[in-house]
Every structure is written in structure tokens, then in C-alpha cells.
Tab-separated table of C-alpha atoms in Angstrom:
chain	number	residue	atom	x	y	z
E	1	MET	CA	7.429	8.748	-3.464
E	2	GLY	CA	4.356	7.351	-1.750
E	3	GLN	CA	0.826	7.894	-3.006
E	4	CYS	CA	-0.659	9.406	0.171
E	5	SER	CA	0.394	12.913	1.178
E	6	GLN	CA	-0.746	12.470	4.798
E	7	VAL	CA	1.877	9.781	5.539
E	8	SER	CA	5.306	10.965	6.702
E	9	ILE	CA	8.538	9.318	5.642
E	10	GLY	CA	9.376	7.388	8.828
E	11	GLY	CA	6.738	4.654	9.101
E	12	TYR	CA	6.331	4.610	5.325
E	13	THR	CA	9.997	3.716	4.831
E	14	LEU	CA	10.509	1.382	7.791
E	15	GLY	CA	7.432	-0.675	6.887
E	16	GLY	CA	8.387	-1.062	3.231
E	17	GLY	CA	7.267	1.944	1.215
E	18	LEU	CA	5.135	1.467	-1.917
E	19	GLY	CA	4.568	4.376	-4.273
E	20	TYR	CA	4.927	5.982	-7.666
E	21	SER	CA	8.742	5.622	-7.702
E	22	LEU	CA	8.616	1.881	-7.032
E	23	GLY	CA	9.011	0.781	-10.629
E	24	MET	CA	12.239	2.720	-11.054
E	25	TYR	CA	13.843	2.531	-7.619
E	26	GLY	CA	12.083	-0.199	-5.638
E	27	VAL	CA	10.443	0.056	-2.247
E	28	ALA	CA	11.492	2.929	-0.010
E	29	CYS	CA	13.248	0.716	2.539
E	30	ASP	CA	15.602	-0.581	-0.174
E	31	ASN	CA	16.773	3.009	-0.542
E	32	LEU	CA	17.539	3.484	3.164
E	33	LEU	CA	21.252	4.182	3.728
E	34	SER	CA	21.393	5.173	7.369
E	35	ALA	CA	19.349	6.032	10.435
E	36	THR	CA	19.739	7.654	13.828
E	37	VAL	CA	17.823	5.592	16.367
E	38	VAL	CA	16.938	6.200	20.024
E	39	LEU	CA	16.873	2.869	21.823
E	40	ALA	CA	14.656	1.919	24.770
E	41	ASN	CA	17.502	2.512	27.250
E	42	GLY	CA	18.013	6.050	25.944
E	43	ASP	CA	21.124	5.337	23.908
E	44	ILE	CA	21.372	7.087	20.559
E	45	VAL	CA	22.933	4.877	17.911
E	46	GLN	CA	23.749	5.136	14.237
E	47	ALA	CA	22.753	2.470	11.752
E	48	SER	CA	24.559	2.192	8.423
E	49	GLU	CA	26.587	-0.316	6.419
E	50	SER	CA	29.663	0.620	8.476
E	51	GLU	CA	28.053	1.079	11.904
E	52	ASN	CA	25.500	-1.335	13.369
E	53	PRO	CA	24.708	-2.850	9.946
E	54	ASP	CA	22.473	-5.447	11.589
E	55	LEU	CA	20.207	-2.663	12.849
E	56	LEU	CA	20.100	-1.058	9.395
E	57	TRP	CA	19.094	-4.425	7.937
E	58	GLY	CA	16.301	-4.738	10.496
E	59	LEU	CA	15.037	-1.213	9.896
E	60	LYS	CA	14.633	-2.002	6.192
E	61	GLY	CA	11.113	-3.335	6.578
E	62	GLY	CA	11.187	-4.240	10.283
E	63	GLY	CA	9.194	-1.162	11.228
E	64	SER	CA	9.187	0.277	14.738
E	65	ASN	CA	10.490	-2.853	16.453
E	66	PHE	CA	13.900	-1.573	17.517
E	67	GLY	CA	13.648	2.051	18.589
E	68	VAL	CA	12.608	5.533	17.566
E	69	ALA	CA	14.115	6.502	14.226
E	70	VAL	CA	14.687	10.260	14.472
E	71	GLU	CA	16.695	10.677	11.288
E	72	LEU	CA	16.850	8.742	8.029
E	73	GLY	CA	19.455	8.920	5.281
E	74	VAL	CA	18.154	7.817	1.897
E	75	LYS	CA	19.459	7.416	-1.630
E	76	LEU	CA	18.842	10.300	-3.994
E	77	HIS	CA	17.835	9.678	-7.592
E	78	PRO	CA	17.462	11.898	-10.655
E	79	GLN	CA	13.883	13.102	-11.036
E	80	ARG	CA	11.984	15.105	-13.609
E	81	ARG	CA	10.470	18.349	-12.364
E	82	ASP	CA	6.989	17.178	-13.371
E	83	ALA	CA	4.961	14.106	-14.280
E	84	TYR	CA	1.784	13.298	-16.166
E	85	THR	CA	-1.202	12.478	-13.947
E	86	LEU	CA	-4.824	11.560	-14.490
E	87	SER	CA	-7.954	10.930	-12.469
E	88	TYR	CA	-10.830	9.414	-14.450
E	89	VAL	CA	-14.266	8.560	-13.058
E	90	TYR	CA	-16.448	5.811	-14.538
E	91	LEU	CA	-19.916	4.406	-13.976
E	92	PRO	CA	-20.398	0.966	-12.355
E	93	THR	CA	-21.624	-0.424	-15.695
E	94	GLN	CA	-18.128	0.148	-17.103
E	95	LEU	CA	-16.394	-2.074	-14.544
E	96	GLU	CA	-15.893	-5.102	-16.806
E	97	ALA	CA	-14.380	-3.002	-19.582
E	98	ILE	CA	-12.112	-1.220	-17.094
E	99	VAL	CA	-10.747	-4.509	-15.745
E	100	ALA	CA	-10.072	-5.797	-19.265
E	101	THR	CA	-8.345	-2.556	-20.244
E	102	ILE	CA	-6.162	-2.549	-17.127
E	103	ASN	CA	-5.019	-6.075	-17.960
E	104	GLU	CA	-4.218	-5.012	-21.533
E	105	TRP	CA	-2.184	-2.087	-20.212
E	106	ARG	CA	-0.369	-4.246	-17.658
E	107	ALA	CA	0.994	-6.390	-20.487
E	108	VAL	CA	2.887	-3.348	-21.818
E	109	GLN	CA	3.282	-1.347	-18.581
E	110	LYS	CA	6.549	0.581	-18.310
E	111	GLN	CA	8.556	0.945	-15.126
E	112	HIS	CA	7.604	4.619	-14.709
E	113	GLU	CA	3.837	4.032	-15.027
E	114	THR	CA	1.294	3.315	-12.299
E	115	ILE	CA	-2.475	2.923	-12.251
E	116	ILE	CA	-4.567	2.880	-9.075
E	117	MET	CA	-8.169	1.634	-9.389
E	118	LEU	CA	-10.613	2.634	-6.672
E	119	VAL	CA	-14.135	1.465	-5.935
E	120	SER	CA	-15.803	4.200	-3.939
E	121	ASN	CA	-18.816	6.385	-3.432
E	122	GLY	CA	-18.270	9.830	-4.862
E	123	PRO	CA	-19.001	13.175	-3.193
E	124	ASP	CA	-22.588	12.801	-4.472
E	125	GLY	CA	-22.985	9.512	-2.578
E	126	LYS	CA	-23.210	7.426	-5.765
E	127	PRO	CA	-20.833	4.508	-6.527
E	128	TYR	CA	-18.071	4.942	-9.087
E	129	VAL	CA	-14.899	3.366	-10.384
E	130	ILE	CA	-11.982	5.805	-10.286
E	131	LEU	CA	-8.638	5.440	-12.022
E	132	ASN	CA	-5.698	7.502	-10.834
E	133	GLY	CA	-2.624	7.286	-13.015
E	134	VAL	CA	0.937	8.553	-13.016
E	135	SER	CA	3.499	8.460	-15.784
E	136	ASN	CA	6.858	9.867	-14.687
E	137	SER	CA	7.324	11.325	-18.146
E	138	THR	CA	6.380	14.080	-20.541
E	139	GLN	CA	2.731	14.847	-21.128
E	140	GLU	CA	2.900	13.413	-24.638
E	141	GLU	CA	4.294	10.100	-23.434
E	142	GLY	CA	1.801	9.921	-20.588
E	143	GLU	CA	-1.167	10.634	-22.842
E	144	ALA	CA	-0.071	7.908	-25.234
E	145	ALA	CA	0.483	5.377	-22.429
E	146	PHE	CA	-2.949	5.934	-20.879
E	147	ARG	CA	-5.026	6.757	-23.978
E	148	ARG	CA	-6.877	3.442	-23.761
E	149	PHE	CA	-8.424	4.563	-20.446
E	150	LEU	CA	-9.649	7.810	-21.974
E	151	ASP	CA	-11.165	5.846	-24.856
E	152	LEU	CA	-13.414	4.034	-22.347
E	153	GLY	CA	-15.398	7.250	-21.927
E	154	PRO	CA	-15.032	8.373	-18.301
E	155	VAL	CA	-17.814	10.613	-16.984
E	156	HIS	CA	-15.315	12.912	-15.269
E	157	ILE	CA	-11.858	13.700	-16.635
E	158	THR	CA	-8.869	15.289	-14.940
E	159	ASN	CA	-5.424	15.082	-16.468
E	160	ALA	CA	-2.456	17.395	-16.209
E	161	GLN	CA	1.293	17.691	-16.061
E	162	VAL	CA	2.007	18.547	-12.421
E	163	PRO	CA	5.096	19.213	-10.296
E	164	TRP	CA	6.494	15.954	-8.937
E	165	GLU	CA	5.971	17.014	-5.334
E	166	GLU	CA	2.214	17.265	-6.007
E	167	VAL	CA	1.835	13.785	-7.501
E	168	CYS	CA	0.871	12.269	-4.142
E	169	ASN	CA	-2.226	14.512	-4.010
E	170	LEU	CA	-4.153	12.717	-6.755
E	171	GLY	CA	-7.921	12.463	-6.339
E	172	ILE	CA	-11.205	14.122	-7.178
E	173	ASN	CA	-10.600	17.634	-5.925
E	174	GLY	CA	-8.754	16.058	-3.003
E	175	TYR	CA	-11.853	14.123	-1.927
E	176	LEU	CA	-10.300	10.671	-1.868
E	177	GLN	CA	-6.758	11.717	-1.039
E	178	ASN	CA	-7.833	13.481	2.137
E	179	ALA	CA	-10.263	10.760	3.170
E	180	MET	CA	-8.215	9.202	5.949
E	181	ASN	CA	-7.847	12.547	7.720
E	182	THR	CA	-11.220	14.165	7.078
E	183	ILE	CA	-13.858	11.431	6.951
E	184	PRO	CA	-15.974	11.517	10.107
E	185	LYS	CA	-16.699	8.601	12.424
E	186	GLY	CA	-14.761	5.345	12.682
E	187	LYS	CA	-12.519	3.620	10.178
E	188	VAL	CA	-10.652	0.334	9.907
E	189	PHE	CA	-8.481	-0.830	7.045
E	190	GLY	CA	-6.296	-3.714	5.955
E	191	GLY	CA	-4.532	-5.057	2.908
E	192	ALA	CA	-5.055	-7.967	0.562
E	193	HIS	CA	-2.808	-9.463	-2.085
E	194	ILE	CA	-3.988	-10.851	-5.418
E	195	ASP	CA	-2.342	-12.479	-8.416
E	196	ASN	CA	-5.537	-12.890	-10.408
E	197	PHE	CA	-7.418	-9.802	-11.556
E	198	ASP	CA	-10.489	-10.630	-13.611
E	199	ALA	CA	-13.967	-9.169	-14.024
E	200	PRO	CA	-15.953	-11.918	-12.227
E	201	GLN	CA	-13.876	-11.688	-9.037
E	202	VAL	CA	-13.743	-7.898	-9.121
E	203	GLN	CA	-17.533	-7.877	-9.484
E	204	LYS	CA	-17.825	-10.100	-6.402
E	205	SER	CA	-15.545	-7.718	-4.552
E	206	TRP	CA	-17.666	-4.787	-5.730
E	207	ASP	CA	-20.822	-6.504	-4.450
E	208	ALA	CA	-19.212	-7.148	-1.055
E	209	TRP	CA	-17.984	-3.557	-0.882
E	210	ALA	CA	-21.464	-2.258	-1.773
E	211	GLU	CA	-22.984	-4.137	1.166
E	212	VAL	CA	-20.389	-2.724	3.543
E	213	ALA	CA	-20.879	0.773	2.122
E	214	LYS	CA	-24.533	0.693	3.149
E	215	LYS	CA	-23.330	0.894	6.754
E	216	ALA	CA	-19.998	2.663	6.229
E	217	PRO	CA	-20.559	4.932	3.208
E	218	PHE	CA	-16.975	6.164	2.798
E	219	SER	CA	-15.546	2.659	2.374
E	220	VAL	CA	-13.037	2.053	-0.433
E	221	LEU	CA	-11.341	-0.744	-2.351
E	222	MET	CA	-8.051	0.394	-3.897
E	223	TYR	CA	-6.148	-1.802	-6.372
E	224	GLU	CA	-2.538	-0.660	-6.810
E	225	PHE	CA	-0.824	-1.610	-10.075
E	226	TYR	CA	2.846	-0.835	-9.583
E	227	PRO	CA	5.571	-2.278	-11.807
E	228	ASP	CA	7.476	-4.631	-9.499
E	229	LYS	CA	10.623	-5.554	-11.421
E	230	GLN	CA	12.918	-3.626	-9.079
E	231	VAL	CA	11.309	-5.089	-5.953
E	232	LEU	CA	11.555	-8.666	-7.183
E	233	ALA	CA	15.199	-8.217	-8.227
E	234	VAL	CA	16.366	-7.624	-4.643
E	235	PRO	CA	17.364	-10.826	-2.794
E	236	LEU	CA	14.969	-11.687	0.021
E	237	GLU	CA	17.745	-11.884	2.607
E	238	SER	CA	19.138	-8.422	1.794
E	239	ALA	CA	16.612	-6.612	4.017
E	240	ALA	CA	13.987	-7.437	6.639
E	241	PHE	CA	11.247	-6.583	4.124
E	242	ALA	CA	10.023	-9.959	2.883
E	243	GLN	CA	7.054	-9.080	0.664
E	244	ARG	CA	8.755	-9.670	-2.684
E	245	GLN	CA	6.134	-11.810	-4.388
E	246	PRO	CA	4.560	-10.759	-7.735
E	247	PHE	CA	1.295	-9.724	-6.073
E	248	VAL	CA	-0.991	-6.752	-6.630
E	249	THR	CA	-1.683	-4.856	-3.403
E	250	VAL	CA	-5.298	-4.013	-2.549
E	251	LEU	CA	-6.331	-1.675	0.268
E	252	CYS	CA	-9.644	-2.586	1.898
E	253	ALA	CA	-10.884	0.367	3.944
E	254	ILE	CA	-14.165	0.503	5.866
E	255	MET	CA	-14.760	4.147	6.720
E	256	GLY	CA	-17.572	6.232	8.119
E	257	ILE	CA	-18.552	3.722	10.813
E	258	ASP	CA	-21.227	4.987	13.183
E	259	GLU	CA	-20.057	3.784	16.591
E	260	SER	CA	-23.666	3.715	17.841
E	261	ASP	CA	-24.753	1.381	15.031
E	262	ASP	CA	-24.851	-2.389	15.478
E	263	PHE	CA	-22.438	-2.619	12.532
E	264	ALA	CA	-19.573	-1.130	14.578
E	265	PRO	CA	-18.773	-4.247	16.659
E	266	ARG	CA	-18.658	-6.275	13.427
E	267	ALA	CA	-16.398	-3.891	11.522
E	268	TRP	CA	-13.203	-5.931	11.934
E	269	GLU	CA	-15.010	-9.125	10.982
E	270	GLU	CA	-16.502	-7.408	7.927
E	271	LEU	CA	-13.062	-6.120	6.961
E	272	LEU	CA	-11.522	-9.581	7.086
E	273	ASN	CA	-14.420	-10.973	5.067
E	274	LEU	CA	-13.912	-8.257	2.445
E	275	LYS	CA	-10.211	-9.126	2.326
E	276	ARG	CA	-11.068	-12.820	1.782
E	277	ILE	CA	-13.454	-12.037	-1.070
E	278	VAL	CA	-10.986	-9.728	-2.825
E	279	SER	CA	-8.314	-12.451	-2.980
E	280	ALA	CA	-10.621	-15.489	-3.327
E	281	SER	CA	-9.721	-16.309	-6.944
E	282	SER	CA	-5.979	-15.781	-6.461
E	283	SER	CA	-3.345	-18.360	-5.541
E	284	GLN	CA	-3.294	-19.861	-2.068
E	285	ALA	CA	-0.135	-17.900	-1.305
E	286	ALA	CA	-1.913	-14.634	-2.107
E	287	GLN	CA	-4.975	-15.628	-0.101
E	288	ASP	CA	-2.813	-16.528	2.901
E	289	SER	CA	-0.862	-13.268	2.768
E	290	LEU	CA	-1.481	-10.653	5.457
E	291	GLY	CA	-1.397	-7.994	2.746
E	292	TYR	CA	1.063	-5.128	2.504
E	293	ALA	CA	2.676	-4.619	5.918
E	294	ASN	CA	1.797	-0.927	6.222
E	295	TYR	CA	-1.857	-1.832	5.592
E	296	GLY	CA	-1.715	-4.507	8.272
E	297	ASP	CA	-3.908	-3.005	10.993
E	298	PRO	CA	-6.002	-6.176	11.563
E	299	PHE	CA	-2.806	-8.071	12.408
E	300	ALA	CA	-0.031	-5.622	13.340
E	301	THR	CA	-1.316	-4.827	16.838
E	302	HIS	CA	-2.508	-8.323	17.788
E	303	ASN	CA	0.698	-9.303	19.551
E	304	GLU	CA	-0.346	-11.897	22.123
E	305	THR	CA	1.932	-14.209	20.127
E	306	ASP	CA	4.411	-13.580	17.333
E	307	GLY	CA	2.431	-15.624	14.830
E	308	TYR	CA	1.647	-12.707	12.553
E	309	ALA	CA	5.216	-11.392	12.690
E	310	ARG	CA	6.552	-14.823	11.765
E	311	LYS	CA	4.147	-14.982	8.845
E	312	LEU	CA	4.981	-11.458	7.635
E	313	PHE	CA	8.761	-11.795	7.747
E	314	GLY	CA	8.997	-15.453	6.749
E	315	PRO	CA	12.588	-16.714	6.474
E	316	ASN	CA	13.917	-13.358	7.699
E	317	TYR	CA	12.256	-13.750	11.092
E	318	PRO	CA	15.049	-15.654	12.924
E	319	ARG	CA	17.575	-12.962	12.025
E	320	LEU	CA	15.111	-10.270	13.127
E	321	GLN	CA	14.869	-12.044	16.483
E	322	GLU	CA	18.615	-11.669	16.894
E	323	VAL	CA	18.436	-7.949	16.081
E	324	LYS	CA	15.555	-7.540	18.527
E	325	LYS	CA	17.510	-9.251	21.314
E	326	LYS	CA	20.433	-6.906	20.780
E	327	TYR	CA	18.577	-3.580	20.526
E	328	ASP	CA	15.242	-4.084	22.348
E	329	PRO	CA	15.488	-7.204	24.539
E	330	GLU	CA	12.661	-6.073	26.855
E	331	MET	CA	10.255	-5.590	23.929
E	332	VAL	CA	9.521	-1.960	24.772
E	333	PHE	CA	8.696	-1.334	21.125
E	334	ASP	CA	5.882	-3.800	20.599
E	335	ARG	CA	3.087	-2.001	18.758
E	336	TRP	CA	3.680	-3.214	15.182
E	337	PHE	CA	4.165	-6.888	14.273
E	338	ASN	CA	6.046	-7.379	17.497
E	339	ILE	CA	9.174	-9.498	17.121
E	340	ARG	CA	10.114	-11.785	20.011
E	341	PRO	CA	13.832	-11.662	20.975
E	342	LYS	CA	15.816	-14.784	20.252
E	343	ASP	CA	15.977	-17.065	23.302
């Protein structure tokens, strides 16, 4: 299950698929069993392990490069009827303690637990740190797992056992969860990867976000702490999806851009600068990463060359070129990390 209720299953799965089930079952594309795909020439083909397996491999992380996926077949897993969730709001002065406590929790994090840390203005226009958490467990187990965050003294507390299908609606009365659909004016967003999460660098990221938020007040930084054991266990060559490094994903979103303001033409540049600051203290590999593929707006549509696609898919790119040549040789589907057919 993803963490954003406004995203449908198609692009979410074909681009990778991070979410609250990741720790137990891996990324969504690793759970793709079959697909019905309409090709550029109008042919309708099936993709599965027994029929066009090369296309199935490419769809597992290769996005919209091969055709229109009109039907997906996915693995089913046992699931509790409900899960423990929380949304805690903290003051900016608590940031250092929050970072330290997240790192303590990460050392003992279980595969069914996730914490999302957001830096955002609240509905009152003031800056806050928000923690959203999910434990796919009983309420008692969830409360015990996340008690350290309650002990920090949040200024606003929401926690409850909720039906599993409602888990993706976490937020402050829906304020943050509905942001992408309801926030007025312009928005741009992209992803960063980090492998170092410490208070000094997070403070620098906060400061950079605060400057951006003066011009785009609905802007957000979102640090996603998923357990990644299942993702890392899958061999890189088993699917097109190549983002199997032990990185933390961060969403950098600049939202509420007034198109008449002189900030608007600089929004993409400001976004890339924010991305650089977020990952500045991490390894060179993390800094060089394009970020999570489905957060890749600054790069996904810049297809004058295939440089970004090569970087995203790494050693899987040559095989993807072969799949592209077979199913979309004229590059009709070229809107997302466009793959060039093999010569």
C-alpha cells in the first residue's frame, strides 16, 4: 500500500511503488505478476512469466515506456483488518530531539513499522515538524513501538487503530494528505536520497525550506523511513527497478507558487538546490542519485537525451533498450525517463 490516497495503482506500481507494506512485501513492482498492455500499434498483449516475460520484466519499474497498462495482476498477501497509526505535531525547537529519536528508533525498527517526518507549515501558517507513523499491528504493539515519539511532547496528538484501507489517508485532518490535489497555484516536486540523517544537516535543510516557503508557503520536505530489507534482498537484475540502495527517500515539494511572482521562473532551480542541500552530508552515491523514480519530475520529462534514463536504470538499461525496441521502437511512449531503443 502506498502512502498517498490520490495516486492510483498503475503509475505507482510501474515506477516502483514505495509504501507502508514495503517492509513486509517489498516495492509494488516486485509484486507484479501480469499485465494487459496496449501497444503503440494498437495490439493488445499479455505480459507474464509465461507470455512476453521480457515485457513483464520491463514493466517492473520501467514505467510507461512500453505501452498503456490497462490491467495489472498482483500478488495477494495476508493483511490485518486494521493497523495502528499516529500523527504527531512538534514545534521547530524540538527538531534536534526528533532527529535523535528517529535514529534511536531506526536501530530497532521492525519490518511492519514506518515513520514519515514532514517539515511543513501548518493550517495556521506556522512551521512545524510532523511525524506520521504506521505499525501494521495491534494497538498495544504500535503504542509500545512508537512511545518514544509521544514522550517527546508533541503539541498535537492523533493516534488510532484504523481500517487498513484508510492508512493512506494519514495527516492533520487531511490537510497534508490532500495537499497535492487541493493546494492552489503552482507546484513542483522532486526526490532526494540520503544515507546520513543527523541534526546539523536536517537543520540546514530546514533553513533552506524556510526560505523557499516564504515564496511558496505550502512547500514540504518529507523524509520516508521505510524498512528496506525486502527491497535489498531482490537481485538487481530481476526487474527493471534499479533503486535498491540502502537510502532514505526524501520528497522535496515546492507548492503554492504564484505564477505572477518573480520566484516562479526560478522554481525548478530552487527545487534542485533544495535537493542538493538535503543530501549534502550523505555519500556521493546518494548525492548523485536522481531520487525515487516516481518523484523524478525534474528529470523524467527532460528527454532530449537518454542520460537521465541511463542514470536511473543503471546496469539494467541495456536490457530495457532491447525491450523498448521490441514493443515501442518508434518511441511513442516517451514522457517518463524515455528509453532509447537498442540500435
